[in-house]
Amino acid sequence: MAATLNETPSSNRLHIGIFGKTNSGKSAFINAFTKQEVSIVADVAGTTTDPVYKAMEVHPLGPCIIIDTAGFDDKTELGERRVEKTRLAAEKTELAVILFAGESVNHDLQGTSEIVFDLTEELRWYHFFKEKKTPVLLVVNKADIREDSEALLAQIKKETGEEALLVSAKTGEGMDAVREALIRKIPENYGNQMITAELVGEEDLVLLVMPQDIQAPKGRLILPQVQTLRELLDKKCLVMSVTTDKLTKALATLVHPPKLIITDSQVFGYVYEHKPAESMLTSFSVLFAAYKGDLPYYVEGAKQIDALKPDSRVLIAECCTHAPLAEDIGREKIPKMLRKRFGETLSVDIVSGTDFPQDLSGYDLIIQCGACMFNRKYVMSRIDRAREQQTPMTNYGVTIAHLTGILDKITMP
C-alpha cells in the first residue's frame, strides 16, 4: 500500500496517446521513445488489441502515462469494439502522437508520375484532436526503410499546415526531436492547478473532517484526502485531521478557529451546523469538481435538481468500480436523498469506470463523482458531451450541498 501513496497517481500523470493505423509501428515507436520494452512488437497487423496504459517516468517530461492504442483502421471481427476503446483513450489523451502510415497511390498527371498518399484516416483523427484542443505531434515512422518519406512529409504539410517529424523506431533516429517537440506542446499551465487554489496559504489553519465509515478503506485514506493533505503540507499550512464525531472537541481545543474546514460531502449538514462562523467550509468533492472539471457548470447544473419530477431519470456516474456498500454515497445516499424529495418512482441509473453513455438525451440530470481516478481531460470530455446534448450535469458534493440547502454558504475555489 505504501507504493500507492508514494507514487504519482495515474490521474495526475501526463497522458500521451500514440495513434495510427494497424501495423504503422506504434508499439515499436513507444519502445524506442521510452527506451523500454513497453509494448509487444510483431509484424502481424492488430498485435495491440485493447489500449495499453503504462505509467513511467520519461525524461525530461516527468511522470507520464503512455497509451499504446489499437489501430484506428482495425477491420477485424472485434475491430469496432477496439476502435471504440481507442476513442476512449483519445478522450483521456493530453498530448497526442499520430503516426502517418502513408499508403501511396500513384497518379499519372499529364504523363508525370506523382506520389499521392491516402491520409484519410490519419487526418480524421488529426481533426478530432484539434476540435478537442488536444496538442498533436505528427510523425512519420520507418525512416530507415522508406524511400518516399520526403513526399509524404510534403503532403502532410500541405494537408495540415504542420511539419511532421521523420523518425525510425528501429534505429532511434529522431527520438530526441520527438521529446523536444512534446515538451513544447505541453499545455502552458499543465501541472500548476492546485486543489485548494487560492483558499489558503502558509500558516493558515485547515481542519480536515474525514469520516472513517464503512466506505473508508481499512488502514489508509482515500485518494482525494491524501492528495489534499499533501498539497496543504506543501503550502506550509497548519493541518488538523479528525473524524466527524470528534469535530466539536477538536474545535474546542483550538485557540483560533480554522480558516478553512474541508469535509466529506455526506456530513456537510452536520459540519456546517457546528463550524465557527468565521471558518470557510467546503468539501473534497467540491474541491475536486474545480480541480478535475468545471465547477461553475456543476453549480448551474445543480439548479436543475429542483426541476426534477417523480418520473425523471437521473444518471449517477462513478469513476471507481468497487462493489456496492451499505453506506455508498453515489449508489445509496444520493439516490435516497433524491427519492425522499421527488418520490420513489424517480429513476436512477448508475454507471462506473469508463461506462459513460454516448447518448445522454434520455436523462434529466447527470451527477458525476469527484473523479479523483480520472484525469481532467477525460472529465472535461464528459462535460463537453453533456453540454452538446443539453443535459444538465453536476457532481456529488455540489448535489449534497444543494439538497441540504447550504450550496450558497460553502466556499468555492
Short mmCIF file of C-alpha atoms in Angstrom, two decimals:
data_model
loop_
_atom_site.label_atom_id
_atom_site.label_comp_id
_atom_site.label_asym_id
_atom_site.label_seq_id
_atom_site.Cartn_x
_atom_site.Cartn_y
_atom_site.Cartn_z
CA MET A 1 0.00 0.00 0.00
CA ALA A 2 2.95 2.33 0.59
CA ALA A 3 3.67 2.31 -3.14
CA THR A 4 0.15 3.59 -3.81
CA LEU A 5 0.71 6.61 -1.59
CA ASN A 6 4.28 7.36 -2.68
CA GLU A 7 3.87 7.13 -6.43
CA THR A 8 2.30 9.84 -8.59
CA PRO A 9 -1.36 8.86 -9.11
CA SER A 10 -2.23 7.92 -12.69
CA SER A 11 -4.79 10.73 -12.85
CA ASN A 12 -2.00 13.28 -12.20
CA ARG A 13 0.36 11.96 -14.86
CA LEU A 14 0.67 13.48 -18.33
CA HIS A 15 -1.30 11.20 -20.67
CA ILE A 16 0.49 10.73 -24.01
CA GLY A 17 -1.50 8.72 -26.56
CA ILE A 18 0.05 7.07 -29.62
CA PHE A 19 -2.36 6.68 -32.55
CA GLY A 20 -2.11 5.28 -36.05
CA LYS A 21 -3.20 2.57 -38.44
CA THR A 22 -2.63 -1.10 -37.72
CA ASN A 23 1.00 -2.09 -38.26
CA SER A 24 2.14 1.54 -38.54
CA GLY A 25 4.80 0.88 -35.92
CA LYS A 26 3.11 2.39 -32.86
CA SER A 27 4.40 -0.22 -30.41
CA ALA A 28 7.94 -0.08 -31.80
CA PHE A 29 7.79 3.73 -31.65
CA ILE A 30 6.79 3.61 -27.96
CA ASN A 31 9.62 1.22 -27.11
CA ALA A 32 12.14 3.46 -28.87
CA PHE A 33 10.70 6.63 -27.35
CA THR A 34 10.69 5.30 -23.77
CA LYS A 35 13.82 3.15 -24.19
CA GLN A 36 11.88 0.32 -22.58
CA GLU A 37 10.09 -2.79 -23.83
CA VAL A 38 6.64 -1.39 -23.07
CA SER A 39 4.68 -2.89 -25.95
CA ILE A 40 4.72 -6.15 -27.88
CA VAL A 41 6.13 -5.68 -31.37
CA ALA A 42 5.24 -8.02 -34.24
CA ASP A 43 4.78 -7.87 -38.00
CA VAL A 44 1.23 -9.17 -37.61
CA ALA A 45 -1.39 -6.43 -38.02
CA GLY A 46 -3.51 -5.88 -34.94
CA THR A 47 -0.96 -7.07 -32.37
CA THR A 48 -2.19 -4.37 -29.99
CA THR A 49 -5.87 -5.07 -29.31
CA ASP A 50 -7.05 -3.02 -26.31
CA PRO A 51 -5.15 0.15 -25.34
CA VAL A 52 -2.17 -0.45 -23.05
CA TYR A 53 -1.67 2.16 -20.31
CA LYS A 54 1.88 2.25 -18.93
CA ALA A 55 2.88 4.56 -16.07
CA MET A 56 6.51 5.64 -16.19
CA GLU A 57 8.98 8.48 -15.82
CA VAL A 58 10.04 9.82 -19.21
CA HIS A 59 12.95 12.27 -19.09
CA PRO A 60 12.53 15.21 -19.37
CA LEU A 61 8.70 15.04 -19.42
CA GLY A 62 8.41 13.60 -15.89
CA PRO A 63 5.64 11.22 -14.72
CA CYS A 64 3.59 10.09 -17.72
CA ILE A 65 1.02 7.56 -18.84
CA ILE A 66 1.98 6.21 -22.26
CA ILE A 67 -1.06 4.85 -24.13
CA ASP A 68 -0.47 2.31 -26.88
CA THR A 69 -3.71 2.07 -28.87
CA ALA A 70 -5.17 -0.39 -31.34
CA GLY A 71 -5.06 0.65 -34.98
CA PHE A 72 -7.91 3.01 -35.77
CA ASP A 73 -8.50 1.22 -39.10
CA ASP A 74 -8.93 -2.22 -37.47
CA LYS A 75 -11.22 -4.24 -39.76
CA THR A 76 -11.17 -7.48 -37.78
CA GLU A 77 -14.23 -9.09 -36.21
CA LEU A 78 -13.63 -7.22 -32.96
CA GLY A 79 -12.37 -4.12 -34.74
CA GLU A 80 -15.33 -1.88 -33.98
CA ARG A 81 -15.02 -2.51 -30.25
CA ARG A 82 -11.26 -1.99 -30.39
CA VAL A 83 -11.67 1.32 -32.21
CA GLU A 84 -14.21 2.37 -29.55
CA LYS A 85 -11.55 1.69 -26.89
CA THR A 86 -9.14 3.80 -28.95
CA ARG A 87 -11.70 6.64 -28.95
CA LEU A 88 -11.95 6.36 -25.17
CA ALA A 89 -8.15 6.56 -24.91
CA ALA A 90 -8.29 9.65 -27.13
CA GLU A 91 -10.64 11.36 -24.66
CA LYS A 92 -8.05 10.84 -21.90
CA THR A 93 -5.11 11.96 -24.03
CA GLU A 94 -3.45 15.27 -23.16
CA LEU A 95 -0.72 15.00 -25.82
CA ALA A 96 -1.43 13.01 -28.99
CA VAL A 97 1.13 11.49 -31.35
CA ILE A 98 -0.23 10.38 -34.75
CA LEU A 99 1.91 8.05 -36.83
CA PHE A 100 1.21 8.52 -40.55
CA ALA A 101 1.43 5.19 -42.37
CA GLY A 102 1.26 6.97 -45.72
CA GLU A 103 -0.02 4.28 -48.07
CA SER A 104 0.81 5.62 -51.53
CA VAL A 105 -1.37 5.74 -54.61
CA ASN A 106 0.39 6.65 -57.87
CA HIS A 107 -1.37 9.24 -60.04
CA ASP A 108 -0.39 9.94 -63.61
CA LEU A 109 -0.85 13.67 -64.14
CA GLN A 110 -0.31 14.61 -67.81
CA GLY A 111 2.31 11.92 -68.18
CA THR A 112 4.13 12.85 -64.97
CA SER A 113 4.10 10.31 -62.20
CA GLU A 114 3.41 11.86 -58.79
CA ILE A 115 3.19 10.02 -55.48
CA VAL A 116 -0.01 10.72 -53.62
CA PHE A 117 -0.78 9.23 -50.19
CA ASP A 118 -4.08 8.19 -48.70
CA LEU A 119 -4.14 10.09 -45.39
CA THR A 120 -7.91 9.91 -44.83
CA GLU A 121 -7.85 8.05 -41.51
CA GLU A 122 -4.91 9.94 -40.03
CA LEU A 123 -6.42 13.31 -40.97
CA ARG A 124 -9.77 12.35 -39.47
CA TRP A 125 -8.08 11.77 -36.11
CA TYR A 126 -5.94 14.86 -36.54
CA HIS A 127 -9.08 17.00 -36.83
CA PHE A 128 -10.69 15.13 -33.91
CA PHE A 129 -7.82 16.19 -31.63
CA LYS A 130 -7.83 19.72 -32.99
CA GLU A 131 -11.54 20.03 -32.15
CA LYS A 132 -10.79 18.78 -28.63
CA LYS A 133 -7.94 21.34 -28.37
CA THR A 134 -5.54 18.48 -27.69
CA PRO A 135 -1.95 19.23 -28.80
CA VAL A 136 -0.92 16.89 -31.63
CA LEU A 137 2.51 15.79 -32.85
CA LEU A 138 2.66 14.36 -36.37
CA VAL A 139 5.21 11.62 -37.02
CA VAL A 140 6.36 9.54 -40.00
CA ASN A 141 7.97 6.30 -38.83
CA LYS A 142 10.31 3.81 -40.55
CA ALA A 143 12.77 6.40 -41.85
CA ASP A 144 15.33 3.62 -42.21
CA ILE A 145 13.34 1.86 -44.95
CA ARG A 146 11.07 4.49 -46.52
CA GLU A 147 12.21 5.95 -49.83
CA ASP A 148 9.13 8.16 -50.22
CA SER A 149 9.39 9.95 -46.86
CA GLU A 150 10.08 13.41 -48.33
CA ALA A 151 6.96 13.23 -50.49
CA LEU A 152 4.91 12.06 -47.52
CA LEU A 153 6.23 14.85 -45.29
CA ALA A 154 5.37 17.38 -48.01
CA GLN A 155 1.79 16.12 -48.35
CA ILE A 156 1.26 16.16 -44.58
CA LYS A 157 2.50 19.76 -44.53
CA LYS A 158 0.12 20.63 -47.34
CA GLU A 159 -2.89 18.94 -45.66
CA THR A 160 -2.33 20.18 -42.11
CA GLY A 161 -0.04 23.19 -42.32
CA GLU A 162 2.22 21.45 -39.77
CA GLU A 163 5.68 19.91 -40.04
CA ALA A 164 5.81 16.18 -39.31
CA LEU A 165 8.87 14.59 -37.75
CA LEU A 166 10.69 11.77 -39.54
CA VAL A 167 11.82 9.01 -37.17
CA SER A 168 12.98 5.44 -37.11
CA ALA A 169 11.85 3.27 -34.23
CA LYS A 170 14.39 0.67 -35.30
CA THR A 171 17.49 2.91 -35.19
CA GLY A 172 16.24 5.56 -32.74
CA GLU A 173 16.66 8.33 -35.29
CA GLY A 174 14.55 11.40 -34.48
CA MET A 175 13.52 10.36 -30.95
CA ASP A 176 15.31 13.28 -29.29
CA ALA A 177 13.41 15.63 -31.61
CA VAL A 178 10.14 13.92 -30.58
CA ARG A 179 10.87 14.54 -26.87
CA GLU A 180 11.75 18.19 -27.52
CA ALA A 181 8.59 18.70 -29.60
CA LEU A 182 6.38 17.14 -26.92
CA ILE A 183 7.88 19.42 -24.27
CA ARG A 184 6.98 22.44 -26.42
CA LYS A 185 3.42 21.15 -26.84
CA ILE A 186 2.65 20.60 -23.13
CA PRO A 187 -0.20 22.99 -22.21
CA GLU A 188 1.24 26.12 -20.63
CA ASN A 189 -0.41 25.75 -17.22
CA TYR A 190 -0.24 21.96 -17.08
CA GLY A 191 0.51 20.72 -13.56
CA ASN A 192 0.14 24.17 -11.97
CA GLN A 193 -3.50 23.83 -10.95
CA MET A 194 -3.99 23.32 -7.22
CA ILE A 195 -6.78 21.51 -5.38
CA THR A 196 -7.25 24.25 -2.78
CA ALA A 197 -6.41 27.02 -5.25
CA GLU A 198 -6.13 30.40 -3.51
CA LEU A 199 -8.26 29.47 -0.49
CA VAL A 200 -5.38 29.03 1.95
CA GLY A 201 -1.69 29.86 2.22
CA GLU A 202 1.29 29.43 4.51
CA GLU A 203 0.47 29.05 8.24
CA ASP A 204 -3.30 29.08 7.67
CA LEU A 205 -5.04 26.52 9.87
CA VAL A 206 -7.03 23.93 7.95
CA LEU A 207 -9.28 21.33 9.58
CA LEU A 208 -9.97 18.13 7.68
CA VAL A 209 -13.12 16.25 8.73
CA MET A 210 -12.89 12.70 7.41
CA PRO A 211 -15.49 10.11 8.43
CA GLN A 212 -13.96 6.64 8.77
CA ASP A 213 -17.13 4.73 7.98
CA ILE A 214 -17.70 1.54 6.02
CA GLN A 215 -16.66 3.32 2.78
CA ALA A 216 -13.23 4.25 4.14
CA PRO A 217 -10.54 1.71 3.15
CA LYS A 218 -9.07 -0.01 6.18
CA GLY A 219 -5.70 1.34 7.25
CA ARG A 220 -5.49 4.18 4.73
CA LEU A 221 -7.12 7.33 3.43
CA ILE A 222 -8.89 7.71 0.10
CA LEU A 223 -7.02 9.41 -2.74
CA PRO A 224 -8.69 12.88 -2.58
CA GLN A 225 -7.85 13.10 1.12
CA VAL A 226 -4.24 12.06 0.55
CA GLN A 227 -3.73 14.50 -2.32
CA THR A 228 -5.37 17.40 -0.48
CA LEU A 229 -3.37 16.73 2.68
CA ARG A 230 -0.11 16.58 0.72
CA GLU A 231 -0.87 19.86 -1.04
CA LEU A 232 -1.66 21.60 2.25
CA LEU A 233 1.65 20.39 3.70
CA ASP A 234 3.47 21.65 0.61
CA LYS A 235 1.77 25.01 1.12
CA LYS A 236 3.12 25.02 4.72
CA CYS A 237 -0.40 25.15 6.15
CA LEU A 238 -1.19 24.04 9.71
CA VAL A 239 -3.31 20.92 9.29
CA MET A 240 -5.52 19.11 11.78
CA SER A 241 -7.47 15.95 10.91
CA VAL A 242 -10.45 14.49 12.77
CA THR A 243 -13.35 12.12 12.31
CA THR A 244 -16.84 13.61 12.34
CA ASP A 245 -17.60 12.56 15.92
CA LYS A 246 -14.54 14.47 17.20
CA LEU A 247 -15.30 17.72 15.37
CA THR A 248 -16.65 19.70 18.33
CA LYS A 249 -13.90 18.51 20.69
CA ALA A 250 -11.25 19.42 18.14
CA LEU A 251 -12.69 22.91 17.69
CA ALA A 252 -12.79 23.39 21.48
CA THR A 253 -9.04 22.77 21.73
CA LEU A 254 -8.15 25.47 19.21
CA VAL A 255 -7.14 28.99 20.25
CA HIS A 256 -8.26 30.35 16.87
CA PRO A 257 -10.91 28.91 14.53
CA PRO A 258 -9.66 27.24 11.32
CA LYS A 259 -9.52 29.44 8.27
CA LEU A 260 -10.90 26.55 6.20
CA ILE A 261 -12.73 23.32 7.01
CA ILE A 262 -12.72 20.60 4.36
CA THR A 263 -15.16 17.77 4.93
CA ASP A 264 -16.62 14.74 3.28
CA SER A 265 -19.75 15.80 1.38
CA GLN A 266 -22.00 13.32 3.16
CA VAL A 267 -21.57 15.15 6.51
CA PHE A 268 -21.91 18.65 5.05
CA GLY A 269 -25.01 19.43 7.11
CA TYR A 270 -23.56 18.34 10.44
CA VAL A 271 -20.24 20.17 9.95
CA TYR A 272 -21.99 23.35 8.82
CA GLU A 273 -24.16 23.36 11.95
CA HIS A 274 -21.14 23.04 14.26
CA LYS A 275 -18.47 25.08 12.49
CA PRO A 276 -17.32 28.52 13.74
CA ALA A 277 -18.93 31.38 11.86
CA GLU A 278 -15.52 32.68 10.78
CA SER A 279 -14.42 29.41 9.16
CA MET A 280 -14.93 28.78 5.48
CA LEU A 281 -16.43 25.40 4.62
CA THR A 282 -16.02 23.22 1.55
CA SER A 283 -15.71 19.53 0.70
CA PHE A 284 -13.21 17.27 -1.01
CA SER A 285 -15.78 16.65 -3.73
CA VAL A 286 -16.36 20.36 -4.36
CA LEU A 287 -12.61 20.99 -4.49
CA PHE A 288 -12.20 18.17 -7.00
CA ALA A 289 -15.14 19.47 -9.01
CA ALA A 290 -12.99 22.54 -9.74
CA TYR A 291 -9.70 20.64 -9.91
CA LYS A 292 -10.94 17.98 -12.35
CA GLY A 293 -13.90 19.60 -14.06
CA ASP A 294 -15.92 22.81 -14.39
CA LEU A 295 -17.30 23.95 -11.02
CA PRO A 296 -19.47 26.86 -12.30
CA TYR A 297 -21.06 24.44 -14.77
CA TYR A 298 -21.75 21.96 -11.96
CA VAL A 299 -23.30 24.70 -9.80
CA GLU A 300 -25.54 25.73 -12.69
CA GLY A 301 -26.47 22.09 -13.24
CA ALA A 302 -27.45 21.71 -9.59
CA LYS A 303 -30.22 24.25 -10.10
CA GLN A 304 -31.94 21.67 -12.31
CA ILE A 305 -32.37 19.39 -9.29
CA ASP A 306 -35.39 21.49 -8.29
CA ALA A 307 -36.98 20.79 -11.67
CA LEU A 308 -36.91 17.01 -11.22
CA LYS A 309 -40.24 15.16 -11.13
CA PRO A 310 -41.32 11.70 -9.93
CA ASP A 311 -40.86 10.32 -13.47
CA SER A 312 -37.48 11.98 -14.12
CA ARG A 313 -34.35 9.99 -15.00
CA VAL A 314 -31.03 10.66 -13.24
CA LEU A 315 -27.65 9.22 -14.21
CA ILE A 316 -25.05 8.80 -11.46
CA ALA A 317 -21.53 8.41 -12.88
CA GLU A 318 -18.86 6.91 -10.66
CA CYS A 319 -15.21 6.59 -11.62
CA CYS A 320 -14.40 3.76 -9.22
CA THR A 321 -15.53 0.20 -9.95
CA HIS A 322 -15.91 -1.00 -6.36
CA ALA A 323 -18.55 -3.37 -5.01
CA PRO A 324 -21.64 -1.53 -3.64
CA LEU A 325 -21.54 -0.81 0.11
CA ALA A 326 -24.33 -0.18 2.57
CA GLU A 327 -23.38 3.49 3.02
CA ASP A 328 -22.19 4.16 -0.54
CA ILE A 329 -22.60 7.86 -1.28
CA GLY A 330 -23.32 7.52 -5.00
CA ARG A 331 -25.25 4.26 -5.07
CA GLU A 332 -27.17 4.62 -1.80
CA LYS A 333 -27.16 8.04 -0.14
CA ILE A 334 -27.71 10.40 -3.08
CA PRO A 335 -30.48 8.25 -4.65
CA LYS A 336 -32.16 8.05 -1.23
CA MET A 337 -31.99 11.84 -0.81
CA LEU A 338 -33.44 12.41 -4.28
CA ARG A 339 -36.25 9.90 -3.86
CA LYS A 340 -37.14 11.29 -0.46
CA ARG A 341 -37.74 14.65 -2.13
CA PHE A 342 -39.18 13.62 -5.50
CA GLY A 343 -40.74 10.22 -4.85
CA GLU A 344 -39.78 6.56 -5.04
CA THR A 345 -40.63 6.39 -8.75
CA LEU A 346 -37.65 8.62 -9.64
CA SER A 347 -35.42 6.56 -11.95
CA VAL A 348 -31.71 6.42 -11.07
CA ASP A 349 -29.20 4.69 -13.35
CA ILE A 350 -25.64 4.10 -12.15
CA VAL A 351 -22.55 3.62 -14.30
CA SER A 352 -19.00 3.10 -13.14
CA GLY A 353 -15.49 3.31 -14.54
CA THR A 354 -15.48 4.45 -18.16
CA ASP A 355 -19.03 3.21 -18.89
CA PHE A 356 -20.40 6.64 -19.71
CA PRO A 357 -23.22 6.66 -22.31
CA GLN A 358 -22.72 8.30 -25.68
CA ASP A 359 -26.42 9.23 -25.80
CA LEU A 360 -27.47 11.29 -22.77
CA SER A 361 -30.73 12.57 -24.22
CA GLY A 362 -32.89 10.33 -22.02
CA TYR A 363 -31.62 11.85 -18.78
CA ASP A 364 -32.86 14.92 -16.94
CA LEU A 365 -29.69 15.22 -14.83
CA ILE A 366 -26.20 13.71 -14.57
CA ILE A 367 -24.40 13.56 -11.21
CA GLN A 368 -20.66 12.94 -11.57
CA CYS A 369 -18.41 11.82 -8.69
CA GLY A 370 -15.29 13.76 -7.71
CA ALA A 371 -13.36 11.89 -10.44
CA CYS A 372 -10.14 11.51 -8.48
CA MET A 373 -9.32 8.41 -10.58
CA PHE A 374 -9.55 10.20 -13.95
CA ASN A 375 -7.50 13.00 -15.44
CA ARG A 376 -9.14 16.35 -16.09
CA LYS A 377 -9.04 15.86 -19.87
CA TYR A 378 -11.37 12.87 -19.66
CA VAL A 379 -13.76 14.52 -17.18
CA MET A 380 -13.99 17.55 -19.46
CA SER A 381 -14.85 15.25 -22.37
CA ARG A 382 -17.87 14.08 -20.36
CA ILE A 383 -18.84 17.66 -19.60
CA ASP A 384 -18.50 18.58 -23.28
CA ARG A 385 -20.77 15.66 -24.23
CA ALA A 386 -23.39 16.78 -21.70
CA ARG A 387 -23.19 20.37 -22.96
CA GLU A 388 -23.55 19.31 -26.59
CA GLN A 389 -26.65 17.26 -25.74
CA GLN A 390 -28.01 19.97 -23.39
CA THR A 391 -28.22 17.59 -20.46
CA PRO A 392 -27.65 19.30 -17.06
CA MET A 393 -24.68 17.94 -15.10
CA THR A 394 -23.42 18.42 -11.56
CA ASN A 395 -21.33 16.45 -9.05
CA TYR A 396 -21.67 14.67 -5.70
CA GLY A 397 -20.54 17.47 -3.39
CA VAL A 398 -22.50 20.19 -5.19
CA THR A 399 -25.59 17.96 -5.21
CA ILE A 400 -25.48 17.28 -1.48
CA ALA A 401 -24.81 20.94 -0.68
CA HIS A 402 -27.83 21.92 -2.78
CA LEU A 403 -30.12 19.27 -1.27
CA THR A 404 -29.10 20.29 2.27
CA GLY A 405 -29.69 23.96 1.48
CA ILE A 406 -26.13 25.21 2.03
CA LEU A 407 -24.77 25.50 -1.50
CA ASP A 408 -24.76 29.29 -1.27
CA LYS A 409 -22.92 29.09 2.05
CA ILE A 410 -20.00 26.87 1.14
CA THR A 411 -16.71 28.16 -0.21
CA MET A 412 -15.86 27.64 -3.86
CA PRO A 413 -12.24 27.61 -5.06
#
